[in-house]
Amino acid sequence: MRKMKVAVIGCGTIASSQHIGAYARNEFAEIKYLVDVRQSHVEEMAKTYNVPFTETDFRKILLDEEVEAVSICTPNDTHAPIAIACLNAGKHVLCEKPAAINLEQAVEMKKAADRNNKILNIGMVNRYNTAVNRVKQMIDNGELGKIYHVNCSFRTHRAIPGLGGPFTTKAKSGGGVLIDRGVHFLDLIFYSLSQPNVLTVTGAVHSEMAKDMKQYTYLDMWAGPPRFDGTYDVEDYVTGMMRTSGPTISLNGAWAQNIGETAMFVEFLGDKAGIKLQYGGEDFKIYSAEKGALFETMPSFPAADMFFDEIDGFLRSAMENTKDRANIDHVILTSEVMESIYKSAELGKEVSW
Amino acid sequence: MRKMKVAVIGCGTIASSQHIGAYARNEFAEIKYLVDVRQSHVEEMAKTYNVPFTETDFRKILLDEEVEAVSICTPNDTHAPIAIACLNAGKHVLCEKPAAINLEQAVEMKKAADRNNKILNIGMVNRYNTAVNRVKQMIDNGELGKIYHVNCSFRTHRAIPGLGGPFTTKAKSGGGVLIDRGVHFLDLIFYSLSQPNVLTVTGAVHSEMAKDMKQYTYLDMWAGPPRFDGTYDVEDYVTGMMRTSGPTISLNGAWAQNIGETAMFVEFLGDKAGIKLQYGGEDFKIYSAEKGALFETMPSFPAADMFFDEIDGFLRSAMENTKDRANIDHVILTSEVMESIYKSAELGKEVSW
Amino acid sequence: MRKMKVAVIGCGTIASSQHIGAYARNEFAEIKYLVDVRQSHVEEMAKTYNVPFTETDFRKILLDEEVEAVSICTPNDTHAPIAIACLNAGKHVLCEKPAAINLEQAVEMKKAADRNNKILNIGMVNRYNTAVNRVKQMIDNGELGKIYHVNCSFRTHRAIPGLGGPFTTKAKSGGGVLIDRGVHFLDLIFYSLSQPNVLTVTGAVHSEMAKDMKQYTYLDMWAGPPRFDGTYDVEDYVTGMMRTSGPTISLNGAWAQNIGETAMFVEFLGDKAGIKLQYGGEDFKIYSAEKGALFETMPSFPAADMFFDEIDGFLRSAMENTKDRANIDHVILTSEVMESIYKSAELGKEVSW
Amino acid sequence: MRKMKVAVIGCGTIASSQHIGAYARNEFAEIKYLVDVRQSHVEEMAKTYNVPFTETDFRKILLDEEVEAVSICTPNDTHAPIAIACLNAGKHVLCEKPAAINLEQAVEMKKAADRNNKILNIGMVNRYNTAVNRVKQMIDNGELGKIYHVNCSFRTHRAIPGLGGPFTTKAKSGGGVLIDRGVHFLDLIFYSLSQPNVLTVTGAVHSEMAKDMKQYTYLDMWAGPPRFDGTYDVEDYVTGMMRTSGPTISLNGAWAQNIGETAMFVEFLGDKAGIKLQYGGEDFKIYSAEKGALFETMPSFPAADMFFDEIDGFLRSAMENTKDRANIDHVILTSEVMESIYKSAELGKEVSW
C-alpha cells in the first residue's frame, strides 16, 4: 500500500497530543517533517516519533515535492497564509479549526484549494464523533420529524484560556468564545442539519469577566498562566439567534460567567422527537412518545478515536482527490455565520443574508 | 378603619382560589358583588364567602357608586372592554394578567385609567414574590455589578393548557406560551432591572406539538381535558433576543416540546456576581468570587402570600390614589415587548424601537 | 349489580381527599355511614356526598348488619382496636397505613381477620401505582436478571409533619419517618421482590432536628402549624441494612436533615439491568447494555387513580372473599421489618430472624 | 538546607505521575534510586529525572545507609514485606494506599515502624485535599454541631479497573471496590471526625457485574484492557453500616452497577448544619439555617498540589521524626474497619468491636 509523505506544521499541544500520533498510526501516511519555530522542541519530538527531518520555517517544505499533505496546527492568524502557500505549492491541507480569523481569509483559502485542485479540510473533529453521527443519522432518517428549533449552549463558569495570551488577543485569534468554542457547536449543528440556508443572524458579544485581568477569579487555567501585561480584547459571552430555511437557532456561549453551571449542549427540537446532545461526550438523550407514554432514552457509546478518523479521512480524501465531510466547502458556512454574528454585534442590529 | 366596597368580576379558577379569599381576609375590603355568567356557580360562592350580591352581567355594578374597586378575572379577550368600562365608571381596577390580548388594547386601558384618574393595576403577581424582590434589591444595591446579559427560559415538556379551548385559541388568548407564561418572565425581568429602554427585538414562534391535536401525547392536562373540535392556532414555542439600554436578553419558551426537562428560570449575568432564579420558587442561587475562591449560595425563604400582597397593594394604591409597582404604567413595557416579538416573528426579521 | 354498604370511620384528610370520593365513584359500593368524632364536620361531609347516616362513635355501626365493609382512616394508635372490633363484628376492613403502631397490634389484627374469615387490607397505595407495577412486572419477567442489592432513600430537607402533634408523638404514631414514610418504601420493595425471607436487620435512629422545637427552621409544614407545647419523641432520621434470601437492602430516611436535597427513590441493582424508581411518580429509569453500548431509558406514564384502584380492589376482594395484593398477609412483613429496625436501634446491634 | 536521600520503589503509574516529580520539586529531597523490576523502563525514567542510580531489586538499597527515606509504589500485596524490610533497615517509609491487603499485614507494618522508631506514612492523599481540610476544620470548630450520621457513596456506572488483572485478583489486591476506593472515603471520614471509636460493623459484598468477564459492557477501562484469562474474584459492590462513639455511618460502593449515575460523595449530617462533599473535588456544599431562611453555600477552591504536600509532609515528618496526619497510627483504623466489613460479609452478620 502506498504511503503519503506528510509534514506537520506547528508542533504545539494539538499536534503533539493528536495529529502526529494519528499520522504515525495510520497505514497511509509517513511523517517526513515536523515544523516548529522552536528548534529544540521539534527535534525532541522528531526523535520520539522517528521523523527524519525537522524545520523551523514551513517554507522549506514547500519545495520538497515528495510531501503531498500537511497538517497546519499553528496559531489561528497564520492559518490562511500557510494554508494558501501549501495549496499553491500543490500540497493537500488539513488545517486546524477555526479555518481562519475571519471570513475573508477563509474564502481566500477555499479559492486557493479550488484553484490548485487540492483538498483543504478543516479540523472540525466533531464530524467524527460517534454521538454526533448517530444524531445526524436519526435526523436524516426522519426520526425526529420536522426540526423547527435548535438551541445551543456553550457556557462554562470559569474557562478563559491563557488570559492575556493569543487566545484573548483578537489580532491573533479572531475573537473569543465564539470562534474558539462556538465554532464546534455551529459546525456540528450545520453538519447534522445538512446545511440549511441561513436567512437572518442577530448577535451580541460581551467582554466583561476579565476587563481587569487581575480581578478575574479562577481555579485553574488551560493554556495558562495569565499574562497580566497581555491583551484581553475578545468576547467572553456571546448570544444570538438565527432564522434558516430549516429551524430557527438560538445560542448562548460563555468562556466565563457568574453562573456556576457547565452547560455545553445542543438541543434539536423535532415535532416527532427531540434530542439533547451533551457536547464532547459519547451519549445523548432522545425524547419521544408512544401509546400514551413518554420516553427518554440515553444510549452511550465507546468513544471514537476522532482525531485518527479525521486524519484518516483527510488522507483518503487526498489520495482519491474527493471532497469529504470536513472539506472547506462544507465548513465555510460556519465561518460565514460567525462573521455575521460579529458583524451584527458591532452594528447592534440583525443582519440579513 | 374604612373598608372599600369591592366587586370581583369573573369567578373562575383564579378568582375562587386567590382573589376572593384575599379580599375576604383583607381589613380594607368588603366584597359587595361576585359577578359571573354562570348564575348558580356564583350564588354558591357568594354563600361561602358571605357576599351579599351576585350578578351575571358586570354592567350592573357600574351603576353602584358604592363599589370603588374591582378585580377582573375574566378571559383575556374581555380584559380591555371590562376594564375600560369600569374605569370610565370611576372604579379602580385590578386586572389579571396579561393586560390584554394585544398592545393596542393595553394602551387603551392605560388611557382610560389616566383619563379617569383611577388606578389600573395588572396582576403581575411575581412582583410580590419574596425571591424576586430579594433579587431586585441585590441588583439595585449594585451587588451584581453591571448586568450585561439576562437569559430566560420558560420551557416544559408537556404543559399545553386546555388543548382546543380558550388558551389555544388566538382570538381569545392573544397567543400561546409567550402571552400565557412568558408575560411573567418578561415582567419580572423588567421589574428587577428597573425598566431599561428596549432597542431591538427579534423573535420567532412555532406551533408544532399539537398540529394534529389527537397526536399530542401528555400525561395530564391543566385546564383540560382536550376539546378536539376546538382551535389550536397559537405558538407552543417561542425564541427571541433583545438589545436594551442595559443588558441583552435572550429567551426560549415552550408549553410543550420533545425535550423532557423543566427549565423555568431567569439568569442575571453581572460582572461582579450572577443570579439564577428558579421561577415561582422561594430560592435563588448567587454566584460570586472572593479571595481566589468561588462561591455558590442559595438562600430559601418561606413563601410570601403573593396574592394577598398583590391585592393589599392594590387596595392601598386605590385608597391613596398613588401608583405602585403593579401599575399599568410599569407593566405596559411587557405588552410592548410581547407585541414586538409577535411582530418580528410574523415579519421574519428584527424590529427596532 | 350488587352494591356493598360501606362505612368510613375517621373523616380527616385522607378520607375526605381520597376514600370517600373513591367509594362514591365505585359501582360496587354505597356509603351508608360517615363516622367521626367531630359531629358538625361529619354532617357537612355527609351532605356533600349524599350519605344517609353519620355517627360519632364507630361502635354504633358494628350493630348494623347491612354494613359489610369499612375503611379505617383514624389516627395510627386506633387502627388495631377499631379494625379488630369491626372484623369481630363480621365486617371486611380496609385500614390506612401503617397497619398499627407496632408489630404486636398488627399481628392481633391479622389474627382477627383469620378468625373471622374476613378480608383485612392495608392501604399500601403504591401497590396500585403504575410505575411500581411496571417495575414489578419487569422483575418478575427476569428482565433485571438476579437482583443482588436494593438501595432506598426517603430523605427530604425539611418535612416534619405537624411538629408537636400526633405525627411526632410516639404513643400516637408508633414512630417517625420510618413508620410514616419508610413503610411505603419497604412495602413497595417487598411487593416488587415477591416477599423474600429476611435474615438479618440492623438499624439506627436519630431525633436531632427538632430537639428544641422552636429552633427547627422550615419553610412550610404539612399537617402544621407546630404545637410547641406538644411532644417530639420520634426519629427524624433512620439508617439500616438488611440481608434477605434475595438481595441485601440498604436504607436511609429523613423527615428533616441539613442536606438540602430531596432524595426519594428505590434502586434495584440486577446483574442484567437496573432500575431507579423515583417514589410517587409515574416514571423510572432502566439501565441496560446491548452490543457494547449502554442504555438509559425512562418511560413516563399517565398517573393511575391509585386510591380508586385500592378501594376497588378491596371491594372486589371483600365480595369474593379472596385475598389480594394489599391483604394483611402480604403487608405484615413490612411491620415485622420496621419492628426489627426499631429493636436493633434500641439494642445498638443487629437482629437476626 | 539538608536534603534527604530518597529511593522510589515501584515506578508504575502513581510513581511516575506523582511521587517522583514531587520529590524532584521538593527542596528537602534528592532522589538517589529508582527501583523497578522493568530495567529499561526505570533507566529511562532515571534519565528524565537525573536520578543517579537504578535497581531492579529493592533489597539493594537497604544496604545503602545514605538512603533515609523511601516511597513504596508497588502492587498492594508487596506493601507489607517491602515496608517492613525498609523499616528494619532504618529507612523512613511512605507507602501507597492501601496500607496492605489485610489488617494482619498492616499491623505488622505498624509494629516494624514502632520497633525501629521510624516514620511509616500511608498515602492517604485526601488528607491533603483543600476541601477535606476545610470540612475537617468546620467540624472541629463545631460549625456543624453534633454530627449524628455520615452517609457515604463511592458508586460509578462502569469503572472496573484492569478487568482480569491485579486489581480484580484478590490475592494481589486484597479486595475490590472497598479496598481500592472505599479506603479513601473511610479514611477521610475518620480523619474529619478525629477518629471516633467503632462499636459495630455490618457489611455485605457482591461480585456480579463481571462474573462472565466477556459479558461486561463498558465504554473505556482504566488500567485496561481486560485479560479474559485472568481472575475476577473481588467485590464490585459493597454496602455497610457502622455504629461509632460519634455518628452512625452508612456506605454503598460500586465499581460497576446497572445504575447509570456517578455518586461519589460524603454527607456529614449535623444538628446545626450539614455538608455534602463531592469526592476528589475542590468544593462542597454547606446546608444551614438562619433567621427563618435556609441556606445552601458552595465554596470552590483552587486545587491543592496534594501529592506534593503529602510527600513534603512525609519528608518533614521523617526529618523531625514526629508523626503527622498520614502516619500509620492514624490510618490503621481504616484497615481495621475494612477488615470488619469483609469479615461481616463473610459471616453474614454484624461484627462487634
mmCIF file of C-alpha atoms in Angstrom, chain A residues 46-322:
data_model
loop_
_atom_site.group_PDB
_atom_site.id
_atom_site.type_symbol
_atom_site.label_atom_id
_atom_site.label_comp_id
_atom_site.label_asym_id
_atom_site.label_seq_id
_atom_site.Cartn_x
_atom_site.Cartn_y
_atom_site.Cartn_z
ATOM 1 C CA ALA A 46 11.099 14.037 15.893
ATOM 2 C CA LYS A 47 13.200 11.625 17.925
ATOM 3 C CA THR A 48 10.184 10.286 19.776
ATOM 4 C CA TYR A 49 8.278 9.613 16.555
ATOM 5 C CA ASN A 50 11.233 8.655 14.321
ATOM 6 C CA VAL A 51 10.575 11.535 11.948
ATOM 7 C CA PRO A 52 13.617 12.053 9.706
ATOM 8 C CA PHE A 53 13.539 15.842 9.215
ATOM 9 C CA THR A 54 12.705 18.966 11.177
ATOM 10 C CA GLU A 55 12.392 22.566 10.042
ATOM 11 C CA THR A 56 11.789 25.876 11.756
ATOM 12 C CA ASP A 57 10.401 27.569 8.640
ATOM 13 C CA PHE A 58 7.458 25.930 6.886
ATOM 14 C CA ARG A 59 8.517 27.431 3.557
ATOM 15 C CA LYS A 60 11.321 24.887 3.340
ATOM 16 C CA ILE A 61 8.929 22.002 2.909
ATOM 17 C CA LEU A 62 7.064 23.743 0.080
ATOM 18 C CA LEU A 63 9.985 22.903 -2.151
ATOM 19 C CA ASP A 64 10.003 19.198 -1.319
ATOM 20 C CA GLU A 65 7.767 17.633 -3.931
ATOM 21 C CA GLU A 66 7.627 14.346 -2.051
ATOM 22 C CA VAL A 67 5.440 15.970 0.590
ATOM 23 C CA GLU A 68 1.886 15.530 -0.591
ATOM 24 C CA ALA A 69 -0.069 16.508 2.512
ATOM 25 C CA VAL A 70 0.331 18.799 5.509
ATOM 26 C CA SER A 71 -1.385 19.401 8.811
ATOM 27 C CA ILE A 72 -1.427 23.010 9.965
ATOM 28 C CA CYS A 73 -1.554 23.338 13.757
ATOM 29 C CA THR A 74 -0.185 26.872 14.126
ATOM 30 C CA PRO A 75 -1.940 29.867 15.764
ATOM 31 C CA ASN A 76 -5.211 30.979 14.157
ATOM 32 C CA ASP A 77 -3.787 34.094 12.499
ATOM 33 C CA THR A 78 -1.282 32.056 10.458
ATOM 34 C CA HIS A 79 -3.793 29.501 9.150
ATOM 35 C CA ALA A 80 -4.595 31.411 5.975
ATOM 36 C CA PRO A 81 -1.092 32.372 4.792
ATOM 37 C CA ILE A 82 0.390 28.949 5.496
ATOM 38 C CA ALA A 83 -2.554 27.023 4.031
ATOM 39 C CA ILE A 84 -2.583 29.152 0.882
ATOM 40 C CA ALA A 85 1.164 28.770 0.427
ATOM 41 C CA CYS A 86 0.915 24.997 0.839
ATOM 42 C CA LEU A 87 -2.037 24.697 -1.543
ATOM 43 C CA ASN A 88 -0.210 26.844 -4.085
ATOM 44 C CA ALA A 89 2.761 24.500 -3.712
ATOM 45 C CA GLY A 90 0.492 21.589 -4.598
ATOM 46 C CA LYS A 91 0.020 20.094 -1.145
ATOM 47 C CA HIS A 92 -3.254 18.834 0.300
ATOM 48 C CA VAL A 93 -4.010 20.599 3.556
ATOM 49 C CA LEU A 94 -5.676 19.694 6.826
ATOM 50 C CA CYS A 95 -5.960 22.931 8.797
ATOM 51 C CA GLU A 96 -6.921 23.047 12.458
ATOM 52 C CA LYS A 97 -10.078 24.938 13.350
ATOM 53 C CA PRO A 98 -11.105 27.701 13.026
ATOM 54 C CA ALA A 99 -10.416 27.909 9.302
ATOM 55 C CA ALA A 100 -9.121 31.457 9.776
ATOM 56 C CA ILE A 101 -9.520 34.515 11.955
ATOM 57 C CA ASN A 102 -12.181 35.924 9.667
ATOM 58 C CA LEU A 103 -14.348 35.066 6.703
ATOM 59 C CA GLU A 104 -12.286 36.922 4.126
ATOM 60 C CA GLN A 105 -9.259 34.769 4.857
ATOM 61 C CA ALA A 106 -11.321 31.597 4.878
ATOM 62 C CA VAL A 107 -12.681 32.473 1.443
ATOM 63 C CA GLU A 108 -9.151 33.049 0.149
ATOM 64 C CA MET A 109 -8.186 29.616 1.467
ATOM 65 C CA LYS A 110 -11.130 27.996 -0.306
ATOM 66 C CA LYS A 111 -10.232 29.784 -3.546
ATOM 67 C CA ALA A 112 -6.641 28.530 -3.279
ATOM 68 C CA ALA A 113 -7.874 24.965 -2.847
ATOM 69 C CA ASP A 114 -10.213 25.248 -5.829
ATOM 70 C CA ARG A 115 -7.599 26.942 -7.997
ATOM 71 C CA ASN A 116 -4.984 24.286 -7.280
ATOM 72 C CA ASN A 117 -7.455 21.405 -7.282
ATOM 73 C CA LYS A 118 -6.225 20.252 -3.910
ATOM 74 C CA ILE A 119 -8.050 19.098 -0.799
ATOM 75 C CA LEU A 120 -8.478 21.596 2.022
ATOM 76 C CA ASN A 121 -10.025 20.066 5.116
ATOM 77 C CA ILE A 122 -10.699 21.898 8.360
ATOM 78 C CA GLY A 123 -10.240 20.132 11.690
ATOM 79 C CA MET A 124 -13.915 20.042 12.651
ATOM 80 C CA VAL A 125 -13.309 16.951 14.694
ATOM 81 C CA ASN A 126 -16.855 16.575 15.961
ATOM 82 C CA ARG A 127 -17.830 15.443 12.499
ATOM 83 C CA TYR A 128 -16.091 12.208 13.549
ATOM 84 C CA ASN A 129 -17.753 11.902 16.958
ATOM 85 C CA THR A 130 -19.901 8.778 17.325
ATOM 86 C CA ALA A 131 -22.760 10.516 19.106
ATOM 87 C CA VAL A 132 -22.865 13.363 16.587
ATOM 88 C CA ASN A 133 -23.035 10.926 13.712
ATOM 89 C CA ARG A 134 -25.780 8.868 15.347
ATOM 90 C CA VAL A 135 -27.765 12.068 15.843
ATOM 91 C CA LYS A 136 -27.215 13.119 12.230
ATOM 92 C CA GLN A 137 -28.317 9.678 11.070
ATOM 93 C CA MET A 138 -31.523 9.878 13.109
ATOM 94 C CA ILE A 139 -32.257 13.307 11.679
ATOM 95 C CA ASP A 140 -31.529 12.137 8.125
ATOM 96 C CA ASN A 141 -33.847 9.157 8.659
ATOM 97 C CA GLY A 142 -36.656 11.460 9.717
ATOM 98 C CA GLU A 143 -36.842 10.014 13.215
ATOM 99 C CA LEU A 144 -37.225 13.481 14.728
ATOM 100 C CA GLY A 145 -39.798 14.608 12.179
ATOM 101 C CA LYS A 146 -39.615 18.268 11.253
ATOM 102 C CA ILE A 147 -36.915 20.071 13.232
ATOM 103 C CA TYR A 148 -38.202 23.542 13.992
ATOM 104 C CA HIS A 149 -35.737 24.854 16.567
ATOM 105 C CA VAL A 150 -32.176 24.191 17.672
ATOM 106 C CA ASN A 151 -30.961 25.600 20.969
ATOM 107 C CA CYS A 152 -27.287 25.554 21.720
ATOM 108 C CA SER A 153 -25.288 26.414 24.807
ATOM 109 C CA PHE A 154 -21.520 26.507 25.221
ATOM 110 C CA ARG A 155 -21.254 28.045 28.627
ATOM 111 C CA THR A 156 -18.795 27.373 31.439
ATOM 112 C CA HIS A 157 -18.223 29.023 34.795
ATOM 113 C CA ARG A 158 -14.507 29.804 34.538
ATOM 114 C CA ALA A 159 -12.612 28.716 31.440
ATOM 115 C CA ILE A 160 -10.865 31.635 29.774
ATOM 116 C CA PRO A 161 -7.847 30.008 28.094
ATOM 117 C CA GLY A 162 -4.449 31.639 28.533
ATOM 118 C CA LEU A 163 -5.646 35.020 29.806
ATOM 119 C CA GLY A 164 -3.609 37.768 28.157
ATOM 120 C CA GLY A 165 -2.158 35.416 25.530
ATOM 121 C CA PRO A 166 -3.040 34.620 21.897
ATOM 122 C CA PHE A 167 -6.490 33.216 22.774
ATOM 123 C CA THR A 168 -7.615 36.538 24.227
ATOM 124 C CA THR A 169 -5.874 38.761 21.688
ATOM 125 C CA LYS A 170 -8.220 39.450 18.796
ATOM 126 C CA ALA A 171 -5.429 40.050 16.267
ATOM 127 C CA LYS A 172 -4.172 36.521 16.929
ATOM 128 C CA SER A 173 -7.400 34.631 17.454
ATOM 129 C CA GLY A 174 -10.088 36.492 15.561
ATOM 130 C CA GLY A 175 -12.321 36.500 18.623
ATOM 131 C CA GLY A 176 -13.167 34.816 21.913
ATOM 132 C CA VAL A 177 -15.575 32.123 22.976
ATOM 133 C CA LEU A 178 -17.495 32.171 19.697
ATOM 134 C CA ILE A 179 -14.567 31.479 17.396
ATOM 135 C CA ASP A 180 -12.760 29.259 19.909
ATOM 136 C CA ARG A 181 -15.623 27.080 21.058
ATOM 137 C CA GLY A 182 -18.795 28.156 19.276
ATOM 138 C CA VAL A 183 -17.193 27.131 16.000
ATOM 139 C CA HIS A 184 -17.544 23.477 17.045
ATOM 140 C CA PHE A 185 -21.151 23.853 18.077
ATOM 141 C CA LEU A 186 -22.253 25.713 14.971
ATOM 142 C CA ASP A 187 -20.400 23.317 12.734
ATOM 143 C CA LEU A 188 -21.949 20.217 14.257
ATOM 144 C CA ILE A 189 -25.389 21.797 14.012
ATOM 145 C CA PHE A 190 -24.980 22.642 10.321
ATOM 146 C CA TYR A 191 -23.463 19.198 9.704
ATOM 147 C CA SER A 192 -26.355 17.451 11.457
ATOM 148 C CA LEU A 193 -28.923 19.550 9.573
ATOM 149 C CA SER A 194 -27.223 19.072 6.185
ATOM 150 C CA GLN A 195 -26.517 22.764 5.691
ATOM 151 C CA PRO A 196 -29.763 24.769 5.707
ATOM 152 C CA ASN A 197 -29.830 28.223 4.122
ATOM 153 C CA VAL A 198 -29.304 30.986 6.631
ATOM 154 C CA LEU A 199 -31.779 33.882 6.342
ATOM 155 C CA THR A 200 -31.070 36.255 9.250
ATOM 156 C CA VAL A 201 -28.481 36.436 12.027
ATOM 157 C CA THR A 202 -28.553 38.601 15.118
ATOM 158 C CA GLY A 203 -25.968 38.547 17.853
ATOM 159 C CA ALA A 204 -24.318 40.384 20.709
ATOM 160 C CA VAL A 205 -20.984 39.934 22.438
ATOM 161 C CA HIS A 206 -19.744 40.958 25.856
ATOM 162 C CA SER A 207 -16.255 41.167 27.313
ATOM 163 C CA GLU A 208 -16.836 41.629 30.998
ATOM 164 C CA MET A 209 -15.253 38.994 33.172
ATOM 165 C CA ALA A 210 -11.609 39.965 32.752
ATOM 166 C CA LYS A 211 -11.775 43.649 31.955
ATOM 167 C CA ASP A 212 -9.444 43.985 34.893
ATOM 168 C CA MET A 213 -7.365 40.862 34.336
ATOM 169 C CA LYS A 214 -6.102 40.724 37.908
ATOM 170 C CA GLN A 215 -9.633 40.661 39.258
ATOM 171 C CA TYR A 216 -10.581 37.567 37.285
ATOM 172 C CA THR A 217 -11.038 34.715 39.772
ATOM 173 C CA TYR A 218 -10.484 31.173 38.523
ATOM 174 C CA LEU A 219 -9.496 27.801 39.950
ATOM 175 C CA ASP A 220 -7.272 26.615 37.137
ATOM 176 C CA MET A 221 -6.446 27.850 33.655
ATOM 177 C CA TRP A 222 -5.987 25.920 30.442
ATOM 178 C CA ALA A 223 -3.189 27.340 28.294
ATOM 179 C CA GLY A 224 -2.268 29.440 31.329
ATOM 180 C CA PRO A 225 -0.892 31.005 33.453
ATOM 181 C CA PRO A 226 -2.217 34.542 32.872
ATOM 182 C CA ARG A 227 -0.013 37.203 31.309
ATOM 183 C CA PHE A 228 -1.201 40.339 33.003
ATOM 184 C CA ASP A 229 0.780 42.506 30.597
ATOM 185 C CA GLY A 230 -1.007 40.885 27.651
ATOM 186 C CA THR A 231 -4.221 41.718 25.833
ATOM 187 C CA TYR A 232 -7.847 40.906 26.590
ATOM 188 C CA ASP A 233 -9.941 42.309 23.769
ATOM 189 C CA VAL A 234 -12.223 39.406 22.822
ATOM 190 C CA GLU A 235 -15.707 38.391 23.903
ATOM 191 C CA ASP A 236 -16.261 36.119 26.889
ATOM 192 C CA TYR A 237 -20.016 35.956 26.282
ATOM 193 C CA VAL A 238 -21.991 35.681 23.072
ATOM 194 C CA THR A 239 -25.716 35.431 22.457
ATOM 195 C CA GLY A 240 -27.540 35.166 19.174
ATOM 196 C CA MET A 241 -30.485 33.982 17.136
ATOM 197 C CA MET A 242 -30.758 32.852 13.522
ATOM 198 C CA ARG A 243 -33.519 32.088 11.058
ATOM 199 C CA THR A 244 -32.779 29.480 8.401
ATOM 200 C CA SER A 245 -34.645 27.636 5.678
ATOM 201 C CA GLY A 246 -34.926 24.897 8.294
ATOM 202 C CA PRO A 247 -35.132 25.538 12.036
ATOM 203 C CA THR A 248 -34.513 28.705 13.977
ATOM 204 C CA ILE A 249 -31.344 28.545 16.063
ATOM 205 C CA SER A 250 -30.609 30.206 19.405
ATOM 206 C CA LEU A 251 -27.207 30.237 21.037
ATOM 207 C CA ASN A 252 -25.521 31.359 24.229
ATOM 208 C CA GLY A 253 -21.835 30.889 24.934
ATOM 209 C CA ALA A 254 -19.553 31.840 27.822
ATOM 210 C CA TRP A 255 -15.900 31.240 28.476
ATOM 211 C CA ALA A 256 -16.532 32.638 31.915
ATOM 212 C CA GLN A 257 -19.615 33.947 33.704
ATOM 213 C CA ASN A 258 -21.035 34.340 37.172
ATOM 214 C CA ILE A 259 -23.354 31.385 36.686
ATOM 215 C CA GLY A 260 -21.704 28.311 38.116
ATOM 216 C CA GLU A 261 -23.073 25.685 35.782
ATOM 217 C CA THR A 262 -21.437 23.932 32.900
ATOM 218 C CA ALA A 263 -23.996 23.981 30.087
ATOM 219 C CA MET A 264 -22.489 22.523 26.939
ATOM 220 C CA PHE A 265 -25.177 21.025 24.744
ATOM 221 C CA VAL A 266 -27.221 21.183 21.570
ATOM 222 C CA GLU A 267 -30.967 20.561 21.609
ATOM 223 C CA PHE A 268 -32.740 19.543 18.406
ATOM 224 C CA LEU A 269 -36.493 20.093 18.709
ATOM 225 C CA GLY A 270 -38.493 17.993 16.286
ATOM 226 C CA ASP A 271 -42.244 17.610 16.016
ATOM 227 C CA LYS A 272 -41.896 13.833 16.343
ATOM 228 C CA ALA A 273 -38.968 13.510 18.758
ATOM 229 C CA GLY A 274 -36.192 15.633 20.195
ATOM 230 C CA ILE A 275 -32.557 15.141 21.103
ATOM 231 C CA LYS A 276 -30.335 16.736 23.718
ATOM 232 C CA LEU A 277 -26.704 16.123 22.848
ATOM 233 C CA GLN A 278 -24.081 16.765 25.513
ATOM 234 C CA TYR A 279 -21.096 18.261 23.720
ATOM 235 C CA GLY A 280 -17.948 16.216 23.516
ATOM 236 C CA GLY A 281 -19.481 13.106 25.010
ATOM 237 C CA GLU A 282 -20.478 9.716 23.764
ATOM 238 C CA ASP A 283 -24.129 9.882 24.666
ATOM 239 C CA PHE A 284 -27.303 11.833 24.016
ATOM 240 C CA LYS A 285 -30.906 11.788 25.150
ATOM 241 C CA ILE A 286 -33.831 11.079 22.853
ATOM 242 C CA TYR A 287 -37.287 12.242 23.921
ATOM 243 C CA SER A 288 -40.183 10.512 22.231
ATOM 244 C CA ALA A 289 -43.777 9.398 22.766
ATOM 245 C CA GLU A 290 -45.615 6.168 22.115
ATOM 246 C CA LYS A 291 -49.019 4.746 23.074
ATOM 247 C CA GLY A 292 -49.793 7.491 25.543
ATOM 248 C CA ALA A 293 -46.480 7.199 27.402
ATOM 249 C CA LEU A 294 -43.425 9.438 27.128
ATOM 250 C CA PHE A 295 -39.936 8.029 26.723
ATOM 251 C CA GLU A 296 -36.475 9.359 27.474
ATOM 252 C CA THR A 297 -33.673 7.168 26.135
ATOM 253 C CA MET A 298 -29.964 7.726 26.535
ATOM 254 C CA PRO A 299 -27.575 5.481 24.617
ATOM 255 C CA SER A 300 -23.844 5.709 25.423
ATOM 256 C CA PHE A 301 -21.149 4.523 23.042
ATOM 257 C CA PRO A 302 -17.425 3.836 23.373
ATOM 258 C CA ALA A 303 -15.505 6.944 22.346
ATOM 259 C CA ALA A 304 -14.396 7.012 18.732
ATOM 260 C CA ASP A 305 -10.750 7.820 18.029
ATOM 261 C CA MET A 306 -11.905 11.097 16.496
ATOM 262 C CA PHE A 307 -8.570 12.568 15.504
ATOM 263 C CA PHE A 308 -7.456 9.292 13.976
ATOM 264 C CA ASP A 309 -10.659 9.215 11.937
ATOM 265 C CA GLU A 310 -10.309 12.875 10.972
ATOM 266 C CA ILE A 311 -6.785 12.314 9.697
ATOM 267 C CA ASP A 312 -7.628 9.007 8.094
ATOM 268 C CA GLY A 313 -10.480 10.728 6.278
ATOM 269 C CA PHE A 314 -8.167 13.511 5.156
ATOM 270 C CA LEU A 315 -5.581 11.044 3.822
ATOM 271 C CA ARG A 316 -8.196 9.056 1.899
ATOM 272 C CA SER A 317 -9.708 12.272 0.597
ATOM 273 C CA ALA A 318 -6.275 13.453 -0.548
ATOM 274 C CA MET A 319 -5.358 10.143 -2.199
ATOM 275 C CA GLU A 320 -8.639 9.981 -4.122
ATOM 276 C CA ASN A 321 -8.899 13.766 -4.508
ATOM 277 C CA THR A 322 -12.574 13.708 -3.497
#
